[in-house]
mmCIF file of C-alpha atoms in Angstrom:
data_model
loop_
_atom_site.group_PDB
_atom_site.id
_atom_site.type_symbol
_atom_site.label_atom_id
_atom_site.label_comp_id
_atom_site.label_asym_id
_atom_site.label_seq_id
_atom_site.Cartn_x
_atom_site.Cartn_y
_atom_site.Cartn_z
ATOM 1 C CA UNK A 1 -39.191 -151.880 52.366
ATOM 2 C CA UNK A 2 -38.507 -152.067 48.635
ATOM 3 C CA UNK A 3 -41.855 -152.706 46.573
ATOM 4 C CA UNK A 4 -40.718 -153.577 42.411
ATOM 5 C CA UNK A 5 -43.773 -154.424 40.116
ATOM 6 C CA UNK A 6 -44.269 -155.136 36.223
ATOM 7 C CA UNK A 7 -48.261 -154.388 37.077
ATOM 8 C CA UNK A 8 -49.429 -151.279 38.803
ATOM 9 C CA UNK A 9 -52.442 -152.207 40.018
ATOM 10 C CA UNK A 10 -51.336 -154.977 41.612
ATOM 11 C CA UNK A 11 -48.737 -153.070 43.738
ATOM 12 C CA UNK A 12 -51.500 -150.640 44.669
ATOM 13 C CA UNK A 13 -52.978 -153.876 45.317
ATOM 14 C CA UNK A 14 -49.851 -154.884 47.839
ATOM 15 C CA UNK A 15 -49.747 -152.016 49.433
ATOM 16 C CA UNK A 16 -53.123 -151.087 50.305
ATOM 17 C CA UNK A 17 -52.866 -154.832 52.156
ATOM 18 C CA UNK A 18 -49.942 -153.867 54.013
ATOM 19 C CA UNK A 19 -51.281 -150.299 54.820
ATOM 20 C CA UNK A 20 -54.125 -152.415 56.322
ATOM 21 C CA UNK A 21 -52.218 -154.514 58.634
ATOM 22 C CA UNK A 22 -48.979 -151.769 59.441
ATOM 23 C CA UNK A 23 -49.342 -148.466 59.683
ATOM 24 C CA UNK A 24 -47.154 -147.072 56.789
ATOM 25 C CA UNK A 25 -45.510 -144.276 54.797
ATOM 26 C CA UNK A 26 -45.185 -144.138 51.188
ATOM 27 C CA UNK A 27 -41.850 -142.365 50.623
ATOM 28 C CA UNK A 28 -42.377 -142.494 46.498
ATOM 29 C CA UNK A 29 -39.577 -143.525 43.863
ATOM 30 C CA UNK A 30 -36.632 -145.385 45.836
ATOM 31 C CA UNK A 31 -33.671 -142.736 46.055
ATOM 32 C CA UNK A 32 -31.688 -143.944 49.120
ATOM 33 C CA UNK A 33 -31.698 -147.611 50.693
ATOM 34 C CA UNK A 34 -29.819 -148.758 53.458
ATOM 35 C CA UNK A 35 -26.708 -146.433 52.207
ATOM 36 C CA UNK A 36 -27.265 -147.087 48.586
ATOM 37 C CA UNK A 37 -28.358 -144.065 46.454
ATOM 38 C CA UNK A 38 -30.694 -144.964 43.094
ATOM 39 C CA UNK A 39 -30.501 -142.400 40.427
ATOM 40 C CA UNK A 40 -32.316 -142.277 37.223
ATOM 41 C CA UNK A 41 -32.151 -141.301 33.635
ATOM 42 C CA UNK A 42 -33.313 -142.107 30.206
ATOM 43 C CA UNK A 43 -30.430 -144.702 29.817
ATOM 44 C CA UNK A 44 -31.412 -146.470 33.088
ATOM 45 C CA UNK A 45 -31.213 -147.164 36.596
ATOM 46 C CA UNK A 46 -27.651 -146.200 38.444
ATOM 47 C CA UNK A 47 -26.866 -147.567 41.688
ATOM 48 C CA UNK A 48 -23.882 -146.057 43.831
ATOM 49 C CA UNK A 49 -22.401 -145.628 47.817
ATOM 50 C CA UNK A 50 -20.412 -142.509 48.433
ATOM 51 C CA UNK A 51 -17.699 -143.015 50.163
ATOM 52 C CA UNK A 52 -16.969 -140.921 53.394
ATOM 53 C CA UNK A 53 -16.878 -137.167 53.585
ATOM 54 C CA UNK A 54 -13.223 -136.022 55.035
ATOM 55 C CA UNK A 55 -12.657 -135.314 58.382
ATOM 56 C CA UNK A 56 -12.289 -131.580 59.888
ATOM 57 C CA UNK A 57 -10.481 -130.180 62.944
ATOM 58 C CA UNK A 58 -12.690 -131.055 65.380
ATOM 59 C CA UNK A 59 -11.870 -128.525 68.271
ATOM 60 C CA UNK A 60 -13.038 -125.970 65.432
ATOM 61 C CA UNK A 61 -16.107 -127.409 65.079
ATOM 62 C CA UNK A 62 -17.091 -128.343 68.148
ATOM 63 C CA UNK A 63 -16.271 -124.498 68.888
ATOM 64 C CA UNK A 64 -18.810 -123.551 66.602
ATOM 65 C CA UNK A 65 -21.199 -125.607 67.038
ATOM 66 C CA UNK A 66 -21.179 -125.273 71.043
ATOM 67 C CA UNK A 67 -22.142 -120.896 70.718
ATOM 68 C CA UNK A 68 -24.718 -122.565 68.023
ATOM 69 C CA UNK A 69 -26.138 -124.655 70.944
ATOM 70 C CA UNK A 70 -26.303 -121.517 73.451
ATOM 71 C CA UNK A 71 -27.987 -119.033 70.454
ATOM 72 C CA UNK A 72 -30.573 -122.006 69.901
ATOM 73 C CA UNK A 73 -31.357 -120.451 73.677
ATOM 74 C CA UNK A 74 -33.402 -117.368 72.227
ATOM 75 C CA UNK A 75 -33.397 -118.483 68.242
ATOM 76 C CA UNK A 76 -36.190 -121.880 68.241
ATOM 77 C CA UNK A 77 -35.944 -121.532 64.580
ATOM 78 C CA UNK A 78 -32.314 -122.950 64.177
ATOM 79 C CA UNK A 79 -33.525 -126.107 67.062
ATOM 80 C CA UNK A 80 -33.940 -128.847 64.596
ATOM 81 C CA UNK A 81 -30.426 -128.444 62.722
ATOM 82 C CA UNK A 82 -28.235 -127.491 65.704
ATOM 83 C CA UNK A 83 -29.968 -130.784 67.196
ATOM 84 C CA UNK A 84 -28.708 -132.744 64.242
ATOM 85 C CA UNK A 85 -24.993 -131.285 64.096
ATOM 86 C CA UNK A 86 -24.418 -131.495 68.081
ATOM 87 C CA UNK A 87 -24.590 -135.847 67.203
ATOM 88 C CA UNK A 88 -21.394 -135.804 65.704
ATOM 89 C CA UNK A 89 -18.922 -133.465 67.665
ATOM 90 C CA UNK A 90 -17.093 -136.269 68.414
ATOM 91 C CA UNK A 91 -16.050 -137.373 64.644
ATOM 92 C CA UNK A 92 -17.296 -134.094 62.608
ATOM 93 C CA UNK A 93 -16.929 -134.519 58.727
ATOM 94 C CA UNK A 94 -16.949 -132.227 56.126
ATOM 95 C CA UNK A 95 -20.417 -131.890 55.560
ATOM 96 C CA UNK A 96 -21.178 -131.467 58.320
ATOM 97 C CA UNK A 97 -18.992 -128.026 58.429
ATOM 98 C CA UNK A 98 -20.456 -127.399 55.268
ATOM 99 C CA UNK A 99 -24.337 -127.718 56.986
ATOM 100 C CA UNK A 100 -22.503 -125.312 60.130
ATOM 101 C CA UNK A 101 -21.515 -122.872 57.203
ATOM 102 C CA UNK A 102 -25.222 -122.957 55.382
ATOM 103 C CA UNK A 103 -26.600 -121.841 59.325
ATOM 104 C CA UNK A 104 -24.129 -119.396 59.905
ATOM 105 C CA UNK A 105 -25.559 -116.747 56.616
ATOM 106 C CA UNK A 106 -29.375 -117.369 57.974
ATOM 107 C CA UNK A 107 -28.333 -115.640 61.119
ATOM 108 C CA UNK A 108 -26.751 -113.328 59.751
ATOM 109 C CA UNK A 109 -29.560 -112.117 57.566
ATOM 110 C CA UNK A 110 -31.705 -111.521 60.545
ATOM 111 C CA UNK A 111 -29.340 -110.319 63.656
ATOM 112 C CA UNK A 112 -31.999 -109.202 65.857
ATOM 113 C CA UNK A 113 -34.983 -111.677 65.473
ATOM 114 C CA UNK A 114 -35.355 -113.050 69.173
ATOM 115 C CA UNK A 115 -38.591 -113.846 71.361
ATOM 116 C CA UNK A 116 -41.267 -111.452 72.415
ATOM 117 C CA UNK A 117 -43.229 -112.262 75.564
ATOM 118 C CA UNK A 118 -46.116 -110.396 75.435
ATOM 119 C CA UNK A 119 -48.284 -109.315 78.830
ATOM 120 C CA UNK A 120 -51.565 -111.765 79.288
ATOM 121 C CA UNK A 121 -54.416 -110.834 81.749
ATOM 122 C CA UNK A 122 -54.889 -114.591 81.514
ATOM 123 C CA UNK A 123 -52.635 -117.542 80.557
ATOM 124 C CA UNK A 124 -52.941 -121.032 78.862
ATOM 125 C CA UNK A 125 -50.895 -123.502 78.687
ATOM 126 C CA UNK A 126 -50.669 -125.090 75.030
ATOM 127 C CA UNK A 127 -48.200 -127.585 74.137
ATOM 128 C CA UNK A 128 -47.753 -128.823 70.644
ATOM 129 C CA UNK A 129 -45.836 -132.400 70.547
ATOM 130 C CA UNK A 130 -44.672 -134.063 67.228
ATOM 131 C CA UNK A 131 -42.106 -137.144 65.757
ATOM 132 C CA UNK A 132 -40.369 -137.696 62.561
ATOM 133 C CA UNK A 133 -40.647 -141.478 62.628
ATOM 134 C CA UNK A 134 -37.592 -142.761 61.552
ATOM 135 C CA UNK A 135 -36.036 -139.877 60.274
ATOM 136 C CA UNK A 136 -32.189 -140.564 60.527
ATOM 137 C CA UNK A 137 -31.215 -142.496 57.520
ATOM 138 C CA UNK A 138 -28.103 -143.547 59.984
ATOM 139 C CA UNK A 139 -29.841 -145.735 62.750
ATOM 140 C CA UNK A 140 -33.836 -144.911 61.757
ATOM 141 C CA UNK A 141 -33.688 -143.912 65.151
ATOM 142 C CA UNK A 142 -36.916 -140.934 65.346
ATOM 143 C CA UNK A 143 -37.056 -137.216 65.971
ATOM 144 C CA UNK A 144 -38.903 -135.826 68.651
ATOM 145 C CA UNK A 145 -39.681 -131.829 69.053
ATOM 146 C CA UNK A 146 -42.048 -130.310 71.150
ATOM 147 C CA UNK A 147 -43.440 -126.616 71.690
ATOM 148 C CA UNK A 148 -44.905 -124.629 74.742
ATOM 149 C CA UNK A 149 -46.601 -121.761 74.535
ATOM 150 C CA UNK A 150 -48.258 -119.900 77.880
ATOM 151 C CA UNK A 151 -51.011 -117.579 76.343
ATOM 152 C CA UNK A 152 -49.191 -116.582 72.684
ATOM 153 C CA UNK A 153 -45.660 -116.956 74.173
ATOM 154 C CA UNK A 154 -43.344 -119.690 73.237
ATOM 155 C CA UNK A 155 -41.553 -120.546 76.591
ATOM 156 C CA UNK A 156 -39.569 -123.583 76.006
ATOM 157 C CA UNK A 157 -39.365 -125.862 73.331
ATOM 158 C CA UNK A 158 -37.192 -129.108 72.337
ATOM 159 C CA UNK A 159 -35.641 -130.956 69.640
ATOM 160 C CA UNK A 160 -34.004 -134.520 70.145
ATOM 161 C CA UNK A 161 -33.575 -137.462 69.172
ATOM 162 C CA UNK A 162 -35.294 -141.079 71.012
ATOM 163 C CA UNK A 163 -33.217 -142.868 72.987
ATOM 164 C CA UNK A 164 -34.613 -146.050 70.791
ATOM 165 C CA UNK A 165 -35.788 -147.096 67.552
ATOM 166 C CA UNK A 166 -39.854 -146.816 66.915
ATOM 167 C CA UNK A 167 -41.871 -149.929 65.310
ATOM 168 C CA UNK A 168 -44.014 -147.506 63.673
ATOM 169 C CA UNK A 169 -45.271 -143.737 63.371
ATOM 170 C CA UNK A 170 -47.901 -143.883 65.966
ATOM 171 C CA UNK A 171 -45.135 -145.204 68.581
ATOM 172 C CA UNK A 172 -42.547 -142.619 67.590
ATOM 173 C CA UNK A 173 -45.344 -139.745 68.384
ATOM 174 C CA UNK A 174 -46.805 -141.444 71.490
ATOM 175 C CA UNK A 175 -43.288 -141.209 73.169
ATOM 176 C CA UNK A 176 -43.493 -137.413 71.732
ATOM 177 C CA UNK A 177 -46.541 -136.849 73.592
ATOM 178 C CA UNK A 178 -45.379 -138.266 76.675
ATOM 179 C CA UNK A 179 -42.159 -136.267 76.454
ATOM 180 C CA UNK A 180 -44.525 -132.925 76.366
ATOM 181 C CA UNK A 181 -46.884 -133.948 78.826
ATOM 182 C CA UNK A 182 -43.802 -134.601 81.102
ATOM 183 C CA UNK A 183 -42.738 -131.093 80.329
ATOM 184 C CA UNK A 184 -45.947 -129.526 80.754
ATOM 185 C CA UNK A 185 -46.607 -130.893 84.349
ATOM 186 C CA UNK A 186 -43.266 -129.923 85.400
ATOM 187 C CA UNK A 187 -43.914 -126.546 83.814
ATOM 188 C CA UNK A 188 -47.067 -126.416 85.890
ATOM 189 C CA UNK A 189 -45.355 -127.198 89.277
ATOM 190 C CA UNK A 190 -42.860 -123.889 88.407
ATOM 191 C CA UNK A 191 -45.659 -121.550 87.998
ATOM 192 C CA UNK A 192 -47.752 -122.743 90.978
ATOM 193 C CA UNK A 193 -44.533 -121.857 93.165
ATOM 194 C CA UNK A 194 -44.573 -118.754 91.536
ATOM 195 C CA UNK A 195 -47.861 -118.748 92.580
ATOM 196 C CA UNK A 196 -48.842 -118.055 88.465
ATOM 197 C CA UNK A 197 -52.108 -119.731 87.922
ATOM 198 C CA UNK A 198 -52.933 -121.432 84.761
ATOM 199 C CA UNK A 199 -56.330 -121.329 83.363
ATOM 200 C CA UNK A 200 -58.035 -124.522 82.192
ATOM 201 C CA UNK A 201 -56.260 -127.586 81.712
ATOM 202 C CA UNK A 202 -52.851 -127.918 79.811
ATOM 203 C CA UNK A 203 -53.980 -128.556 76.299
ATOM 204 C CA UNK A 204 -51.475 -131.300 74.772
ATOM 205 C CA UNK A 205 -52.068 -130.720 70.218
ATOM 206 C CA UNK A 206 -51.236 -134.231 68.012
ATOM 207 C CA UNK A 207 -51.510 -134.495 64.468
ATOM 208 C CA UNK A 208 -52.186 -138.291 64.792
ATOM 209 C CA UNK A 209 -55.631 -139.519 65.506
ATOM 210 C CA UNK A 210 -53.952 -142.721 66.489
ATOM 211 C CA UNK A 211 -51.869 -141.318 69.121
ATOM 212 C CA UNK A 212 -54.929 -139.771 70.614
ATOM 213 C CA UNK A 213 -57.056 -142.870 70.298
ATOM 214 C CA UNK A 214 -54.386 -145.525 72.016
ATOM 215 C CA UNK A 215 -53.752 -142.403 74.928
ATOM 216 C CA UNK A 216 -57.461 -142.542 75.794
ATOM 217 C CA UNK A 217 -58.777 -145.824 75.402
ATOM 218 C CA UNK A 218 -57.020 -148.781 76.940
ATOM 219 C CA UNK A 219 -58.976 -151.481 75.020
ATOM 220 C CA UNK A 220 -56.209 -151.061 72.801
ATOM 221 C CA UNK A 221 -53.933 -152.846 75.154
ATOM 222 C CA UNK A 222 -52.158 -155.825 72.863
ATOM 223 C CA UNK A 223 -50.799 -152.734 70.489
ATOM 224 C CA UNK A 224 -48.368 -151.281 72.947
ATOM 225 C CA UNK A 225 -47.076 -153.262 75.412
ATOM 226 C CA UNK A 226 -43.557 -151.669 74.569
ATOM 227 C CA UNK A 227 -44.613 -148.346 75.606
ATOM 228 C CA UNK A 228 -46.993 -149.827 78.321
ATOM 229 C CA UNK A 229 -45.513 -147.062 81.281
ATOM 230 C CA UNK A 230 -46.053 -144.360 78.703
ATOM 231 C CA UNK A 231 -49.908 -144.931 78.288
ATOM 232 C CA UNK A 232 -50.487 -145.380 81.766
ATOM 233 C CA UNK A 233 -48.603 -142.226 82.550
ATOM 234 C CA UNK A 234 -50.797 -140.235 79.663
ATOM 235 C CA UNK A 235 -53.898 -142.704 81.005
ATOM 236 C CA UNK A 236 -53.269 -141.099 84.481
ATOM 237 C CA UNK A 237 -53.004 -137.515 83.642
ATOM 238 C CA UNK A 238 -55.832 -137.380 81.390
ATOM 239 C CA UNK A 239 -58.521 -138.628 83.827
ATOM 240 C CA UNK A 240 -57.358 -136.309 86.752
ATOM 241 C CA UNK A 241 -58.228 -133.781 83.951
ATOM 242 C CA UNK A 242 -54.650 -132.361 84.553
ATOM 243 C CA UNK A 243 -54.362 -132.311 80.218
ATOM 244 C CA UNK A 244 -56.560 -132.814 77.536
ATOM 245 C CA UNK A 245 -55.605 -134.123 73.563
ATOM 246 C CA UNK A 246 -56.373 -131.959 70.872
ATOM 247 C CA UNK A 247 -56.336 -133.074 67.482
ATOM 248 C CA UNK A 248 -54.506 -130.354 65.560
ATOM 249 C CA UNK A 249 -54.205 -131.058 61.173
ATOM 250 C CA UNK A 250 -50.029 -131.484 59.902
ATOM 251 C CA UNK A 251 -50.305 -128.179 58.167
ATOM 252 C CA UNK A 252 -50.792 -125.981 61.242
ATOM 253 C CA UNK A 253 -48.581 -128.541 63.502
ATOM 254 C CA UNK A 254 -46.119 -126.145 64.562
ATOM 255 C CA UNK A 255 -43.871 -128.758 66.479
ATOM 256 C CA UNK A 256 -42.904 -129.990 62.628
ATOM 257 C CA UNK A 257 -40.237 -127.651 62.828
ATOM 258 C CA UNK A 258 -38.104 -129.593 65.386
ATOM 259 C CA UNK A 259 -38.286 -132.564 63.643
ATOM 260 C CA UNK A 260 -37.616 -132.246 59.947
ATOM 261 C CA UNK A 261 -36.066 -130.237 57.685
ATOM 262 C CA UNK A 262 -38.534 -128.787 55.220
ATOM 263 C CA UNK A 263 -39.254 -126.563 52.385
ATOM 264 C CA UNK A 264 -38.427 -122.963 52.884
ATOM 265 C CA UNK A 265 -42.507 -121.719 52.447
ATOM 266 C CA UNK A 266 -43.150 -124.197 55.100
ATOM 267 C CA UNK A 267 -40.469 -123.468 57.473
ATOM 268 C CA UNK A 268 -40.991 -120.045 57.022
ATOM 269 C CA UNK A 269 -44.969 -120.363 58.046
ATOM 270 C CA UNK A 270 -43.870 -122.308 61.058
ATOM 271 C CA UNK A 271 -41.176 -119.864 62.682
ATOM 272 C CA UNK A 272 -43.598 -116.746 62.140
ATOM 273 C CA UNK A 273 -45.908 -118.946 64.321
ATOM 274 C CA UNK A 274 -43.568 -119.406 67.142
ATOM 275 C CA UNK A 275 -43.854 -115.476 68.331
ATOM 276 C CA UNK A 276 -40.118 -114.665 67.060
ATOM 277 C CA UNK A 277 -40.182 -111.233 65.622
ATOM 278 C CA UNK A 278 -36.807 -109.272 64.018
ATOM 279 C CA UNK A 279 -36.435 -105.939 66.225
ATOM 280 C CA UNK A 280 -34.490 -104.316 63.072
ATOM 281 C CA UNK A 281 -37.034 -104.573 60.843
ATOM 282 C CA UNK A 282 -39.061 -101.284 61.215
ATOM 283 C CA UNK A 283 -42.902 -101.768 62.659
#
């Protein structure tokens, strides 16, 4: 949605109404619209479409981006882009070699970072879930990522997108959470045949009170319908006391990493948070 005024209060006026009734996020001064890009300058407003990147050889890429997929294996950090580049082996364009080509340095500069499990007398099971609502600017179809942890190591983690588009941010993470509580139990049904025993209940962290509220309390039935088998799946699990919610603030939401590209500082705070340490770097 496009909001144009002549009076600033009265679009703070507009959109605190429409905050009230949708759940919405202010994205600031329109840049990109439905393929159109909006630039601005002291002369004026300047409205233009790029046309289509060239195509590149696409066994090449595909190449590439296939021993990208199988590093992603030990290397969570790189989960989020490889996600994004793996939608378009089939019809790979030049940017997106040039986004392959902006990966392939980062690795580089950091050969032996990897995963360290570390020995626990006892173990937890903490799974952090987290969506990107509408995120591709091709289909507005969300991001999902989740991350679990047993005790303070990182044991499997995701990044993908939903199979549908969300009506709004608190639907986009609800199908998040349900995608790590599915992962979670089946997690849980590994380690008992391992005959591993998890203490306490798996603890399920969302940055949206929302999410949390509609996941325990049913009263909020008319809202989603859509996702009905979803809440009765989350419904189910948390009164057996199989999982419990914990709200968890966006700043220390490590699961943001598999959904979004973001600023270096950030990204940077969020991988040294996911247990990866560099064994060339001296201790």
């Amino acid at each position: 949605m496009i909001i144009a005024e002549d009076d600033k209060i009265e679009k703070l006026a507009l959109k605190e109404k429409l905050a009230a009734q949708f759940e919405m996020k202010d994205l600031g001064k329109l840049k990109y619209f439905l393929g159109i890009e909006v630039a601005y300058s002291k002369n004026g407003i300047f409205i233009s479409q790029s046309e289509e990147s060239a195509p590149v050889e696409k066994a090449q890429y595909q190449r590439l981006v296939g021993k990208l997929i199988y590093l992603s294996h030990t290397r969570p950090d790189i989960a989020y882009a490889i996600s994004i580049l793996s939608q378009f082996m089939h019809d790979p364009r030049e940017r997106h070699m040039q986004a392959v080509d902006k990966i392939l340095p980062y690795l580089k500069s950091s050969p032996g970072k990897g995963l360290l499990f570390k020995r626990e007398d006892t173990l937890t099971m903490k799974i952090y879930t987290d969506a990107d609502y509408a995120g591709s600017i091709t289909d507005r179809i969300s991001t999902f990522g989740y991350c679990m942890f047993l005790g303070d190591s990182l044991v499997t983690w995701r990044s993908k997108k939903q199979d549908k588009v969300s009506c709004s941010s608190a639907e986009a993470k609800f199908r998040a959470l349900a995608q790590g509580m599915c992962e979670g139990l089946w997690m849980k049904i590994i380690l008992d045949d391992l005959k591993v025993k998890v203490d306490n209940p798996v603890q399920l962290y969302c940055d949206n009170k929302s999410v949390m509220s509609i996941a325990h309390n049913p009263v909020q039935h008319d809202r989603i319908k859509h996702i009905e088998i979803d809440r009765h799946f989350i419904k189910d699990n948390l009164d057996r006391g199989f999982v419990i919610t914990t709200h968890v603030p966006t700043e220390l939401q490590i699961a943001d990493s598999f959904t979004k590209g973001l600023p270096q500082g950030r990204f940077q705070d969020l991988v040294s948070k996911l247990g990866m340490i560099d064994i060339h770097l001296p201790t």
